[in-house]
Coordinates of C-alpha atoms in Angstrom, one line a residue:
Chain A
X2 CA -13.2 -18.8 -60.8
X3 CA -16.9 -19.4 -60.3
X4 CA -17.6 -18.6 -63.9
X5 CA -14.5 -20.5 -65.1
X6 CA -15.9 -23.2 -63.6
X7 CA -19.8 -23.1 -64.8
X8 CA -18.7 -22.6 -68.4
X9 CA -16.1 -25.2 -68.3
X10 CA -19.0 -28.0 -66.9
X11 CA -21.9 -26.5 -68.8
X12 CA -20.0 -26.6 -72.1
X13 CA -17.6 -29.5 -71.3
X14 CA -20.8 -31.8 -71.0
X15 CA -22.5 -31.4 -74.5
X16 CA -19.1 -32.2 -75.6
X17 CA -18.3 -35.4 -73.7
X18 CA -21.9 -36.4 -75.3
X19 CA -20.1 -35.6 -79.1
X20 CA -17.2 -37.9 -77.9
X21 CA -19.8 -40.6 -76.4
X22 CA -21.9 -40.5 -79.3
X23 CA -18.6 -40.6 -81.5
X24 CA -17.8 -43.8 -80.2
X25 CA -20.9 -45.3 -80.8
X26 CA -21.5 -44.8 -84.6
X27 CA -17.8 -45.9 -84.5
X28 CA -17.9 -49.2 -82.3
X29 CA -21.4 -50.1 -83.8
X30 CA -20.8 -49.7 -87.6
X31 CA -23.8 -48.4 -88.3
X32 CA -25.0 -46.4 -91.8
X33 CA -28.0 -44.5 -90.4
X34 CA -26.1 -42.3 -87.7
X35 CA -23.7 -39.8 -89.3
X36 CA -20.3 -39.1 -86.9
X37 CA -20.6 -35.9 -85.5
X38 CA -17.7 -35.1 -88.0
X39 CA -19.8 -36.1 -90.7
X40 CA -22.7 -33.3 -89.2
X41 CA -19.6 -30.7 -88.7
X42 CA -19.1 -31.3 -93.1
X43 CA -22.5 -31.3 -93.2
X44 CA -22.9 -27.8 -91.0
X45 CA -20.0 -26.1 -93.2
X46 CA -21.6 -27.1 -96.3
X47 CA -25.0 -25.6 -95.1
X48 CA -22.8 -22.9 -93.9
X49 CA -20.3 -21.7 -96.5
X50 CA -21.0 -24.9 -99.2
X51 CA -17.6 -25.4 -101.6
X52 CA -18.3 -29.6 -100.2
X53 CA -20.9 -31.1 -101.5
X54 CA -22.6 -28.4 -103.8
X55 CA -26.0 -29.1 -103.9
X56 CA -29.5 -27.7 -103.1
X57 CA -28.9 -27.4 -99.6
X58 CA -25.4 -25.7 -99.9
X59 CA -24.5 -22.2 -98.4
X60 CA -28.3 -21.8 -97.8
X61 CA -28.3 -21.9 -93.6
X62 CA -29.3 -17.7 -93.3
X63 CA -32.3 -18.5 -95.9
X64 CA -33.4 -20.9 -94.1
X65 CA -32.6 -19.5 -91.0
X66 CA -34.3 -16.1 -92.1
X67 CA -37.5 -18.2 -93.3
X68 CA -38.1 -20.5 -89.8
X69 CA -37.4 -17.0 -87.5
X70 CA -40.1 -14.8 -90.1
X71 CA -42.5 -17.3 -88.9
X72 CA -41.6 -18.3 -85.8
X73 CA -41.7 -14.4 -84.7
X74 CA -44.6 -13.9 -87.1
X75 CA -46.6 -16.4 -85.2
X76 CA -45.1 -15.4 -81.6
X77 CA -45.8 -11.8 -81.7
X78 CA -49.0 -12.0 -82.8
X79 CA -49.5 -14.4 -79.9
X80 CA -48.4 -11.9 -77.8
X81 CA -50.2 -9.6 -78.8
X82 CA -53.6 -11.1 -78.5
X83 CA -52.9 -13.0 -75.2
X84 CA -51.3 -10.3 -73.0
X85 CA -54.4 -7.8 -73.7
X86 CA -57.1 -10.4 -73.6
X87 CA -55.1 -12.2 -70.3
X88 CA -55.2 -8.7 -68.9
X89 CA -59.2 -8.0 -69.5
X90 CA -59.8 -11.7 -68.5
X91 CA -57.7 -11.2 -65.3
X92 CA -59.1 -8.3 -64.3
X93 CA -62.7 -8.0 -65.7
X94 CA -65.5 -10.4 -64.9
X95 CA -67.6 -10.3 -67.8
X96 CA -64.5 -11.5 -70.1
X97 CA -63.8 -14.3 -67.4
X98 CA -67.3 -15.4 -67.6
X99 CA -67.8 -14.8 -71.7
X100 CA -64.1 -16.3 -72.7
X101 CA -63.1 -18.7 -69.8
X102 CA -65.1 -21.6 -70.8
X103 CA -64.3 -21.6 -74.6
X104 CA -60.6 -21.3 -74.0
X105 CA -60.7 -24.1 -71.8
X106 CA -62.1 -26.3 -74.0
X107 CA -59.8 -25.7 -76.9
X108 CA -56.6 -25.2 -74.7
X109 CA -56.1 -29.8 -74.6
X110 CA -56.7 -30.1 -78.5
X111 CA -52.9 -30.4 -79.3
X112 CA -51.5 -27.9 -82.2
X113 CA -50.4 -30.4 -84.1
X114 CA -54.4 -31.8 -84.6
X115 CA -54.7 -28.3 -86.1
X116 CA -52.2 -29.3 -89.3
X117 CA -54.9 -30.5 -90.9
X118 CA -57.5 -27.5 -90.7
X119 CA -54.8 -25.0 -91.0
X120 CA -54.3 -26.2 -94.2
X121 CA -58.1 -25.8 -95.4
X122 CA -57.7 -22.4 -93.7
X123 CA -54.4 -21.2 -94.9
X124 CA -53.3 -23.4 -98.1
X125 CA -50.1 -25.0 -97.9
X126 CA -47.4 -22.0 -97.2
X127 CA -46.0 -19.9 -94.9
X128 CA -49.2 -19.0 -93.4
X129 CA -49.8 -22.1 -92.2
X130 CA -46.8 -22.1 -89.7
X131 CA -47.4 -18.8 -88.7
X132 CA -50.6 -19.9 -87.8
X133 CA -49.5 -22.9 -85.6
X134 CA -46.4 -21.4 -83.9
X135 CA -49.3 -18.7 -82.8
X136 CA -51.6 -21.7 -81.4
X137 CA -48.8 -22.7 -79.4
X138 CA -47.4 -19.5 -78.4
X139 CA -50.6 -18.3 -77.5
X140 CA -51.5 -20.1 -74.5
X141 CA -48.5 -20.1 -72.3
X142 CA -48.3 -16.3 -72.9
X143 CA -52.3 -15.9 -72.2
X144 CA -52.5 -18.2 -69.0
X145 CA -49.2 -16.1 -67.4
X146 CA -51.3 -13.2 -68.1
X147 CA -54.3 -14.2 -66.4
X148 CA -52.3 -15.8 -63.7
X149 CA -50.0 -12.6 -63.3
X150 CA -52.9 -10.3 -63.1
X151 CA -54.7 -12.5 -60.5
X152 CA -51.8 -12.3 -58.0
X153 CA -51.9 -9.4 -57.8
X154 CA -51.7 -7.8 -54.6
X155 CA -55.1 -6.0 -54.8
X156 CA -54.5 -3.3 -52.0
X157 CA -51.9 -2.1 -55.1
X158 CA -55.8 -1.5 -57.3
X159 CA -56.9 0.7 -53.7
X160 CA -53.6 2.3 -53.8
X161 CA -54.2 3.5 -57.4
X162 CA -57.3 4.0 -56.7
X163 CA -57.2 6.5 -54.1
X164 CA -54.6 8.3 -55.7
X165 CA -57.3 8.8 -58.7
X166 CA -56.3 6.2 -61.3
X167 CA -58.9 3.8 -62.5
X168 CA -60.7 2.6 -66.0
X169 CA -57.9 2.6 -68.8
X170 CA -55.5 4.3 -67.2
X171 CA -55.1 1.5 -64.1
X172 CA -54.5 -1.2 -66.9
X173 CA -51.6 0.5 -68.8
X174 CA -50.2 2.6 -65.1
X175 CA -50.8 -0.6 -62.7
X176 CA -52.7 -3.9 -63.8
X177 CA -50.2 -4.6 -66.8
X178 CA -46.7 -3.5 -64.7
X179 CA -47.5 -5.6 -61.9
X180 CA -48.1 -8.6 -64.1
X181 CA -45.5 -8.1 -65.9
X182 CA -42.9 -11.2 -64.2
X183 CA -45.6 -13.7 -65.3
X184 CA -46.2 -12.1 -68.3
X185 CA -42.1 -12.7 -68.8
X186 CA -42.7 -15.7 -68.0
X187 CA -45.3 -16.8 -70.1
X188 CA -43.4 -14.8 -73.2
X189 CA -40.5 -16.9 -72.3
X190 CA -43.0 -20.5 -72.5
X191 CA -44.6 -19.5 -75.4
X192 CA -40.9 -18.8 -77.4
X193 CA -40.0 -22.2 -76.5
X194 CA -43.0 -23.5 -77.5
X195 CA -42.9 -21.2 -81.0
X196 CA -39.2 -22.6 -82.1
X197 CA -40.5 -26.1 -81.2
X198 CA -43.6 -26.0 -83.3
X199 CA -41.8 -24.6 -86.5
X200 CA -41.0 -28.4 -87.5
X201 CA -44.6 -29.0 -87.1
X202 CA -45.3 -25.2 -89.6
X203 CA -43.0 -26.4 -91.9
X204 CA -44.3 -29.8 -92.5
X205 CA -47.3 -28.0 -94.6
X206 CA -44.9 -27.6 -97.4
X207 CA -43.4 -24.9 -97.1
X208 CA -40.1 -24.6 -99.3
X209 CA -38.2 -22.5 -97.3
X210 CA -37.3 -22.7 -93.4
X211 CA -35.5 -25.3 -90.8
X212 CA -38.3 -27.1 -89.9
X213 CA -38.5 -28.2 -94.0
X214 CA -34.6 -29.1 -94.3
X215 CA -35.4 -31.6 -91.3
X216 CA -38.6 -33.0 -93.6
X217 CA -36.2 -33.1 -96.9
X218 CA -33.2 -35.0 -94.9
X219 CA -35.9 -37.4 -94.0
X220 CA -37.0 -37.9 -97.3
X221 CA -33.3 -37.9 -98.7
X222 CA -32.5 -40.2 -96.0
X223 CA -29.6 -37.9 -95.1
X224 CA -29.5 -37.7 -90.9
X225 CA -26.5 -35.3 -91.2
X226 CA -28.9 -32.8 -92.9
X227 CA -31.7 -33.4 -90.4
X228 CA -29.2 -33.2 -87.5
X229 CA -27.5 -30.3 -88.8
X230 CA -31.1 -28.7 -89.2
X231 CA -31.7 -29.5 -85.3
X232 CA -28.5 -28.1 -84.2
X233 CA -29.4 -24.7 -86.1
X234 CA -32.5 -24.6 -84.3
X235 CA -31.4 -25.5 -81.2
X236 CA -28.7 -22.7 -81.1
X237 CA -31.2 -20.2 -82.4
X238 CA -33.9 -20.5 -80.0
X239 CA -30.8 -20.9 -77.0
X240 CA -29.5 -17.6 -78.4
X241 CA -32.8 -15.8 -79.1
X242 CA -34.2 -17.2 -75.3
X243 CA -31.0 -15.4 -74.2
X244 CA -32.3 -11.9 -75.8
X245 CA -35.8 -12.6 -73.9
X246 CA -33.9 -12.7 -70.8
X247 CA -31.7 -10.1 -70.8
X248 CA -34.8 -8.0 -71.4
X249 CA -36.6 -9.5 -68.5
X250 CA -33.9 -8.8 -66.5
X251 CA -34.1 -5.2 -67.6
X252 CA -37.4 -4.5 -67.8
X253 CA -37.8 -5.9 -64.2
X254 CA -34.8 -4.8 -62.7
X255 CA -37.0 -3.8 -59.7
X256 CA -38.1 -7.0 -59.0
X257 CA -34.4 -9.5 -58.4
X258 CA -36.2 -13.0 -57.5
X259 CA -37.6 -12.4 -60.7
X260 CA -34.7 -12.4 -62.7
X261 CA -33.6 -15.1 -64.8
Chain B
X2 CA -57.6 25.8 -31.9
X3 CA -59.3 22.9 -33.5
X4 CA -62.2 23.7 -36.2
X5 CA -64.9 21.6 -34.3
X6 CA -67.0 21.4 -37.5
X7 CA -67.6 17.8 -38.4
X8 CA -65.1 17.3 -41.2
X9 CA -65.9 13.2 -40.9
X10 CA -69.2 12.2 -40.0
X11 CA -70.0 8.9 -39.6
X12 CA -73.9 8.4 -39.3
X13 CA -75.3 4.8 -38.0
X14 CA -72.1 3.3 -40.2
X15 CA -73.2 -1.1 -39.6
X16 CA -71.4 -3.5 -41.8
X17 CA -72.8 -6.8 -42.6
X18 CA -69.8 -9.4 -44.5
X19 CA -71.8 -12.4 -45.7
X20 CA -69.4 -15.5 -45.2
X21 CA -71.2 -18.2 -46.7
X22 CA -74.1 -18.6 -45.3
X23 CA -73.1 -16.5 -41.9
X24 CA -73.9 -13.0 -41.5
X25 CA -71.0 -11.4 -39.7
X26 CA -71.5 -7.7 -38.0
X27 CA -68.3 -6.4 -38.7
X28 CA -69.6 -2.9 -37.4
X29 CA -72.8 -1.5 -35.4
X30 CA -74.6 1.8 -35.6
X31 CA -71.4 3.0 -35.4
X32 CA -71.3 7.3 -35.1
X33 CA -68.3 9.2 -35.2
X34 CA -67.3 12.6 -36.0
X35 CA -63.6 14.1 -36.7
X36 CA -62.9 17.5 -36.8
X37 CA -60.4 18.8 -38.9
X38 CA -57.2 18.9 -38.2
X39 CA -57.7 16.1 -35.9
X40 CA -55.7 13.4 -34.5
X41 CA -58.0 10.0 -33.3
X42 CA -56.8 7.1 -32.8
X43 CA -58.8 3.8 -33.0
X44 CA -58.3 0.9 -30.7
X45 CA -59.7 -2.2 -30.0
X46 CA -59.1 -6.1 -30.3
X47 CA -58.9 -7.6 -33.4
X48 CA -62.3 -7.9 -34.7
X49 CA -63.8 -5.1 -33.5
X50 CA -64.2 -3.4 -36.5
X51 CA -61.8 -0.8 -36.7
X52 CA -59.7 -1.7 -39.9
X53 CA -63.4 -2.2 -41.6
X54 CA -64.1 1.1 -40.3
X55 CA -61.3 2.5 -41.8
X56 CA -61.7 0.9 -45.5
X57 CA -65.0 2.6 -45.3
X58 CA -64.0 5.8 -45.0
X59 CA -61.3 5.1 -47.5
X60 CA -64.5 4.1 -49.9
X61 CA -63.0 0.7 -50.5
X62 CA -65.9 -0.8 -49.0
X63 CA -69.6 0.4 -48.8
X64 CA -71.6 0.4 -45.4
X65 CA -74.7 -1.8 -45.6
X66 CA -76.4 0.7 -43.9
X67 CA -75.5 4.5 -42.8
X68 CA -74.0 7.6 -44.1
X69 CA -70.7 8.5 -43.7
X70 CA -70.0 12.3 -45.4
X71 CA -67.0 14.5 -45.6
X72 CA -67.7 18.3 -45.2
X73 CA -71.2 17.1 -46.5
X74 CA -70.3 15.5 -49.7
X75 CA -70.9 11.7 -49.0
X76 CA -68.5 8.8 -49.2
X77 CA -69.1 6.6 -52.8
X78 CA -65.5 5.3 -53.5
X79 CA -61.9 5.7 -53.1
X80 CA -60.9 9.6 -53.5
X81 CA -57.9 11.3 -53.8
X82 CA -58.8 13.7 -50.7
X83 CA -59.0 10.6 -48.5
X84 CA -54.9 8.5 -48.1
X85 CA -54.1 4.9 -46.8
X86 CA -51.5 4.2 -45.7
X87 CA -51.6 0.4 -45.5
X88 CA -49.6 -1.3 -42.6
X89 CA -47.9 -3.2 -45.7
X90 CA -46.5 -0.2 -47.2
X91 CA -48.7 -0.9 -51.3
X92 CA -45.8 1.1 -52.6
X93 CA -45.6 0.1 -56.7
X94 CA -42.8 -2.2 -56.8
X95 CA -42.0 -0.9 -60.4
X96 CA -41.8 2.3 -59.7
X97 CA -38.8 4.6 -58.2
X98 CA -39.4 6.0 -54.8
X99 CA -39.8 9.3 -56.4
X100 CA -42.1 7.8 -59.3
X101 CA -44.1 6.1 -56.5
X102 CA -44.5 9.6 -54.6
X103 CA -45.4 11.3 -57.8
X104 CA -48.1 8.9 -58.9
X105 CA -50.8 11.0 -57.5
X106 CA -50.2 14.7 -58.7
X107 CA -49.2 12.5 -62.4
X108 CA -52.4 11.5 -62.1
X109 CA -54.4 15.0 -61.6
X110 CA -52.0 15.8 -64.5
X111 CA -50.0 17.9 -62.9
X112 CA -46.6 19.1 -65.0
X113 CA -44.7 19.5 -62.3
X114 CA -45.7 16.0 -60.0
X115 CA -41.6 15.2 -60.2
X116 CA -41.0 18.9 -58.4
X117 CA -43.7 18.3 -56.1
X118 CA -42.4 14.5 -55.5
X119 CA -38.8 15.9 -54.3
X120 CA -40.8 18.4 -51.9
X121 CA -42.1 15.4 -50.3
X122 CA -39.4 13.3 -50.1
X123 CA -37.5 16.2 -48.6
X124 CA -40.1 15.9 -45.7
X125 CA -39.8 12.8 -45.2
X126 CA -36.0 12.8 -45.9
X127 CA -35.6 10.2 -48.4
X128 CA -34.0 12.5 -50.9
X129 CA -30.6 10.5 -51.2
X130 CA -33.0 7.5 -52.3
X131 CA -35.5 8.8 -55.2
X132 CA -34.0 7.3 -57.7
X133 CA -34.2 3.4 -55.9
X134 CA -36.7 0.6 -55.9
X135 CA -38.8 0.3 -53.1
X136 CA -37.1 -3.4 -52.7
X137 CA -33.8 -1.8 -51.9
X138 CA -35.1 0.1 -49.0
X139 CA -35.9 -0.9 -45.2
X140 CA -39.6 -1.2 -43.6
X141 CA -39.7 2.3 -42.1
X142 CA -38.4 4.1 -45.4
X143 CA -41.0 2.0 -47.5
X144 CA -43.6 3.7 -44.4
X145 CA -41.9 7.2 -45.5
X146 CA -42.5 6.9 -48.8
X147 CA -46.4 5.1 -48.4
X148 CA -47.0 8.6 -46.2
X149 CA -45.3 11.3 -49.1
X150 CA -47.0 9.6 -51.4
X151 CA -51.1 10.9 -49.9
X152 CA -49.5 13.8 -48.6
X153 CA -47.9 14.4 -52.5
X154 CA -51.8 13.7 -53.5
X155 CA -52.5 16.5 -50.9
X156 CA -55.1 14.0 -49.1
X157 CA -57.0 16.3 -46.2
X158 CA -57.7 13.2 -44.3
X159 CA -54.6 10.5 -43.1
X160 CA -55.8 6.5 -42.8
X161 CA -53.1 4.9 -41.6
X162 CA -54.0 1.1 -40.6
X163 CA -51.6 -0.1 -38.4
X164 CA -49.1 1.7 -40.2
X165 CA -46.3 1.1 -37.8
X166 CA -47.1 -2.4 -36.6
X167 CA -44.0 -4.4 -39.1
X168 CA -41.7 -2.2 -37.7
X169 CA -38.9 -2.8 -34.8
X170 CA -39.4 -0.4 -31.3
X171 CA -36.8 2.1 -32.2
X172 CA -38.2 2.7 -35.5
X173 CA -41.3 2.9 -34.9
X174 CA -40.5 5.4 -32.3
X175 CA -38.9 7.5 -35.0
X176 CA -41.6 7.1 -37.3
X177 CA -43.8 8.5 -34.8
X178 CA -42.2 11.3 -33.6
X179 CA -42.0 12.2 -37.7
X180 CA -45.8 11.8 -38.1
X181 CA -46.4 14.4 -35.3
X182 CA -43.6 16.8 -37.1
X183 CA -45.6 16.2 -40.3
X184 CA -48.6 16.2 -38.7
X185 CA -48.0 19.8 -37.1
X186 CA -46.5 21.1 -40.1
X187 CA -49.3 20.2 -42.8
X188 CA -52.6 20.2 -40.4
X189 CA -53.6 17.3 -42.1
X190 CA -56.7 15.0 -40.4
X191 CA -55.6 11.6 -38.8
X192 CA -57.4 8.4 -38.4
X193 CA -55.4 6.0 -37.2
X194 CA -55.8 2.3 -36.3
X195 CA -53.7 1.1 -33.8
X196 CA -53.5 -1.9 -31.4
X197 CA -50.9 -0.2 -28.8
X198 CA -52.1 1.9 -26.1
X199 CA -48.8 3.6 -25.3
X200 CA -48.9 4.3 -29.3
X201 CA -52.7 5.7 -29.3
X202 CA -51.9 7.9 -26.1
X203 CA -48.4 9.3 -28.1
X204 CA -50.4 10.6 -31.0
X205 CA -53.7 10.9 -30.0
X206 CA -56.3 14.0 -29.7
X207 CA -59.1 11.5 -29.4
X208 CA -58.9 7.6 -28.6
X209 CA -62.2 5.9 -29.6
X210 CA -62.3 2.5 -27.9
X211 CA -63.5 -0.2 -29.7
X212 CA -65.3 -3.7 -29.2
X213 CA -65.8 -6.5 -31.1
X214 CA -68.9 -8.9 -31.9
X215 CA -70.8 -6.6 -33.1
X216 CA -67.8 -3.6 -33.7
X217 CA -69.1 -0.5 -32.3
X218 CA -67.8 2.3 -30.1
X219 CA -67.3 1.5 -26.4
X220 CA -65.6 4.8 -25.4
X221 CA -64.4 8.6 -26.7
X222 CA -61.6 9.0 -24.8
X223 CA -59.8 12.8 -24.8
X224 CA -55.9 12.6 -24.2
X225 CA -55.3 15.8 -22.8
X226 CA -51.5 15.5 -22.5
X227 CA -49.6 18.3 -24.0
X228 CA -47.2 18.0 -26.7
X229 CA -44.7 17.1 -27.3
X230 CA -45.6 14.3 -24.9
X231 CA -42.7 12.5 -23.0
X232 CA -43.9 8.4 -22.6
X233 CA -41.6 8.4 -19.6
X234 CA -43.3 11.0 -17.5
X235 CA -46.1 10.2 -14.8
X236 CA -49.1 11.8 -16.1
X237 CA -48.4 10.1 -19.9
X238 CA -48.1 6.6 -17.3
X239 CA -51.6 8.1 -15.5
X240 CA -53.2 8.8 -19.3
X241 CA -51.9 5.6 -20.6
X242 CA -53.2 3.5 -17.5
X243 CA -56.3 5.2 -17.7
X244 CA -56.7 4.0 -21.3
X245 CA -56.0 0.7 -20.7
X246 CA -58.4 0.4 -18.2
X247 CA -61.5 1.0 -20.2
X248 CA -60.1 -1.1 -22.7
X249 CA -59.7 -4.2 -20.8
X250 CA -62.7 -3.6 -18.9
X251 CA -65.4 -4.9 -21.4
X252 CA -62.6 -7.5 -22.2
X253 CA -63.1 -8.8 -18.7
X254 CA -67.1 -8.9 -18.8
X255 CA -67.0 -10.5 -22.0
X256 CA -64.9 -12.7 -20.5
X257 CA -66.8 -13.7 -17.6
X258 CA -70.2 -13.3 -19.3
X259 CA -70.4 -17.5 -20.3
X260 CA -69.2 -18.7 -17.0
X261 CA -72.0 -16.3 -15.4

């Protein structure tokens, strides 16, 4: 009954917001806003096309398929850069002391004031975006690290210790277990931030991908195409956060209050 | 009959903690020898020392000055023949009870560290829960487990500080009379940090009396009760009263030493 009820509120809202906004393209005449049923055409177009037949028809999965190469592209190497360097910066002083400083400084300068020297580096492609959903990935994931390693209880380090595990062996057996719920956590923040940045990576030209569909209804002027493009994403990242948490919850399925 | 060889021998042991600019004594030209196969309890008021004492020992911290050798090999770190068991259990939250238990022999290598696990948690009869988290179980079975796990690593010498000191009466009763069994059974070397007397004259060979500012030894106090010892009968009281006595007695001139 519980259930009933949470899916009945948490879906019956988004809905009452279709109906609202409904009634205000109606009531207010205006051109600019498409009707929600004019985004639903739109959507089956994109989806199945046999409506409108035109460049943007039946071409949701290539799109789809583009925005989610890059937007993994970009996240997993993010992960895999900050979760080893947040471990050796968490845990060893001479990284604290060497890399601290120079993260700090470049952690304010927004991703999107990279667009321009991403371009120098990378040319106008793919690339590009990969390179700026990694930006933004990469620090949520990194700081959770860091964090998660430093709150650590360190009598867990003596326990290891005194049952003869140290050097290597404590970061892969102890030091990157225990950090692993802010670790989670910091995946979780930096996936957001990845899907949310692949507008901004697909803004560099890029012919392919979501985030350019969005930039093309703008310059066609068409707000059921960009809609329809922020719905896709929107369902995307829900669905693909969902996957990240149903891992967490397995992988740390010792740990409850840590379950999302 | 006890080997009175010094298996422990703590030579001139001070320990100076810097806290900001103040020098604290933790401990004073502190001298102490175990046998093997010993039981000695430590008591005292908190900050006398005896906790620092013990993470000496344990070669989590160096002594500023001193020597402290086992069978002649001296102290320089954390060693698998030397087991805390920390009054906040440090079991690896990730990790199975029997994963937890068999984290030291995995660590030596050892192919059969799941075999030797089960032998341990037989002792400490946990075997209905090796497969659970250490957040699914109670205070005294996490205790259990923190105690298999140094006795799995086949630790000569015991640390236990303030092992039992979370726990409610009844269990700590039980966990007591199970250290003795253990105890009796394995011949294993006890240091143990406690702050009840009744406790220290339960378990005790040896009670070494403790005092604070600087920590050093007050008293070496023999319980010559034999086991197993009954807390209810008169010359357990007579022991027990006796104990007290010389541990309230410097508390009493220390005291009345400002108004003097």
């Amino acid at each position: 009954m519980e259930r009933v009820r949470a899916i009945a509120l948490g879906a019956g809202f988004p809905l009452v917001l279709v109906v609202l906004w409904h009634a205000a393209v109606v009531t207010s005449g205006t051109k600019l806003v498409p009707t929600p049923y004019m985004v639903g055409v739109m959507m089956y177009d994109f989806a199945f096309g046999g409506v409108y037949d035109d460049a943007f028809s039946r071409t949701i999965l290539t799109h789809l398929f583009a925005s989610m190469q890059r937007v993994y592209g970009g996240f997993f190497l993010a992960a895999l850069m900050g979760i080893p360097l947040g471990l050796a910066i968490g845990k060893i002083m001479l990284f604290k002391q060497l890399l601290d400083p120079t993260l700090s400084l470049l952690r304010p300068i927004p991703v999107t004031a990279w667009l321009p020297l991403s371009m120098v580096f990378f040319g106008l492609g793919p690339r590009s975006a990969v390179f700026l959903v990694f930006l933004g990935a990469f620090y949520p994931i990194l700081l959770n690290t860091i964090f998660g390693v430093r709150s650590v209880d360190p009598r867990l380090f003596e326990a290891a210790n005194m049952l003869g595990c140290d050097g290597a062996r404590l970061f892969r057996q102890v030091v990157l277990p225990a950090s692993l719920p802010s670790i989670f956590t910091g995946l979780r923040l930096g996936h957001g931030f990845a899907w949310i940045l692949i507008v901004v990576g697909e803004m560099t030209g890029v012919p392919t991908g979501l985030g350019s569909v969005i930039m093309d209804g703008r310059t066609l002027s068409r707000a059921d195409l960009v809609i329809t493009g922020m719905i896709v994403i929107g369902v995307a990242g829900f669905l693909c956060d969902r996957v990240i948490v149903s891992i967490n919850n397995r992988v740390l399925r010792w740990s409850p209050q840590h379950h999302a | 009959m006890l080997d009175r060889r010094p298996f422990l021998h703590l030579r001139d042991v001070s320990k100076i903690f810097s806290v900001g600019n103040e020098r604290v004594e933790a401990l004073h030209k502190v001298d102490l020898i175990v046998g093997k196969g010993e039981f000695v309890c430590l008591i005292g008021a908190s900050g006398c020392g005896k906790s620092t004492l013990l993470r000496i020992v344990a070669g989590f911290e160096a002594p500023t000055s001193g020597d402290v050798r086992v069978y002649d090999a001296p102290i320089t770190g954390p060693g698998s023949d030397r087991g805390m068991v920390f009054q906040d259990y440090a079991l690896f939250p990730w990790m199975t009870v029997r994963d937890n238990i068999a984290f030291g022999p995995k660590q030596k290598g050892l192919k059969d560290a799941s075999d030797i696990a089960g032998r341990y948690l037989d002792m400490v009869g946990l075997s209905k829960f090796a497969d659970r988290y250490p957040y699914q179980l109670s205070g005294g079975m996490k205790q259990r487990v923190a105690i298999a796990r140094v006795l799995a690593n086949e630790a000569s010498l015991l640390l236990m500080d303030e092992p039992f000191g979370a726990l409610d009466a009844l269990t700590r009763e039980q966990l007591q009379d199970e250290l003795l069994e253990i105890w009796s059974r394995t011949k294993v070397t006890i240091l143990f940090v406690t702050h009840s007397v009744e406790e220290a004259t339960l378990l005790a060979d040896r009670v070494v009396v403790m005092t604070a500012g600087p920590g050093r030894i007050e008293s070496d106090n023999a319980i010559r009760l034999s086991r197993p010892r009954d807390v209810s009968a008169p010359d357990f009281n007579d022991a027990r009263r006796a104990l007290t006595e010389r541990l309230t007695s410097h508390v009493r001139r220390r005291q009345l030493r400002p108004a003097a």
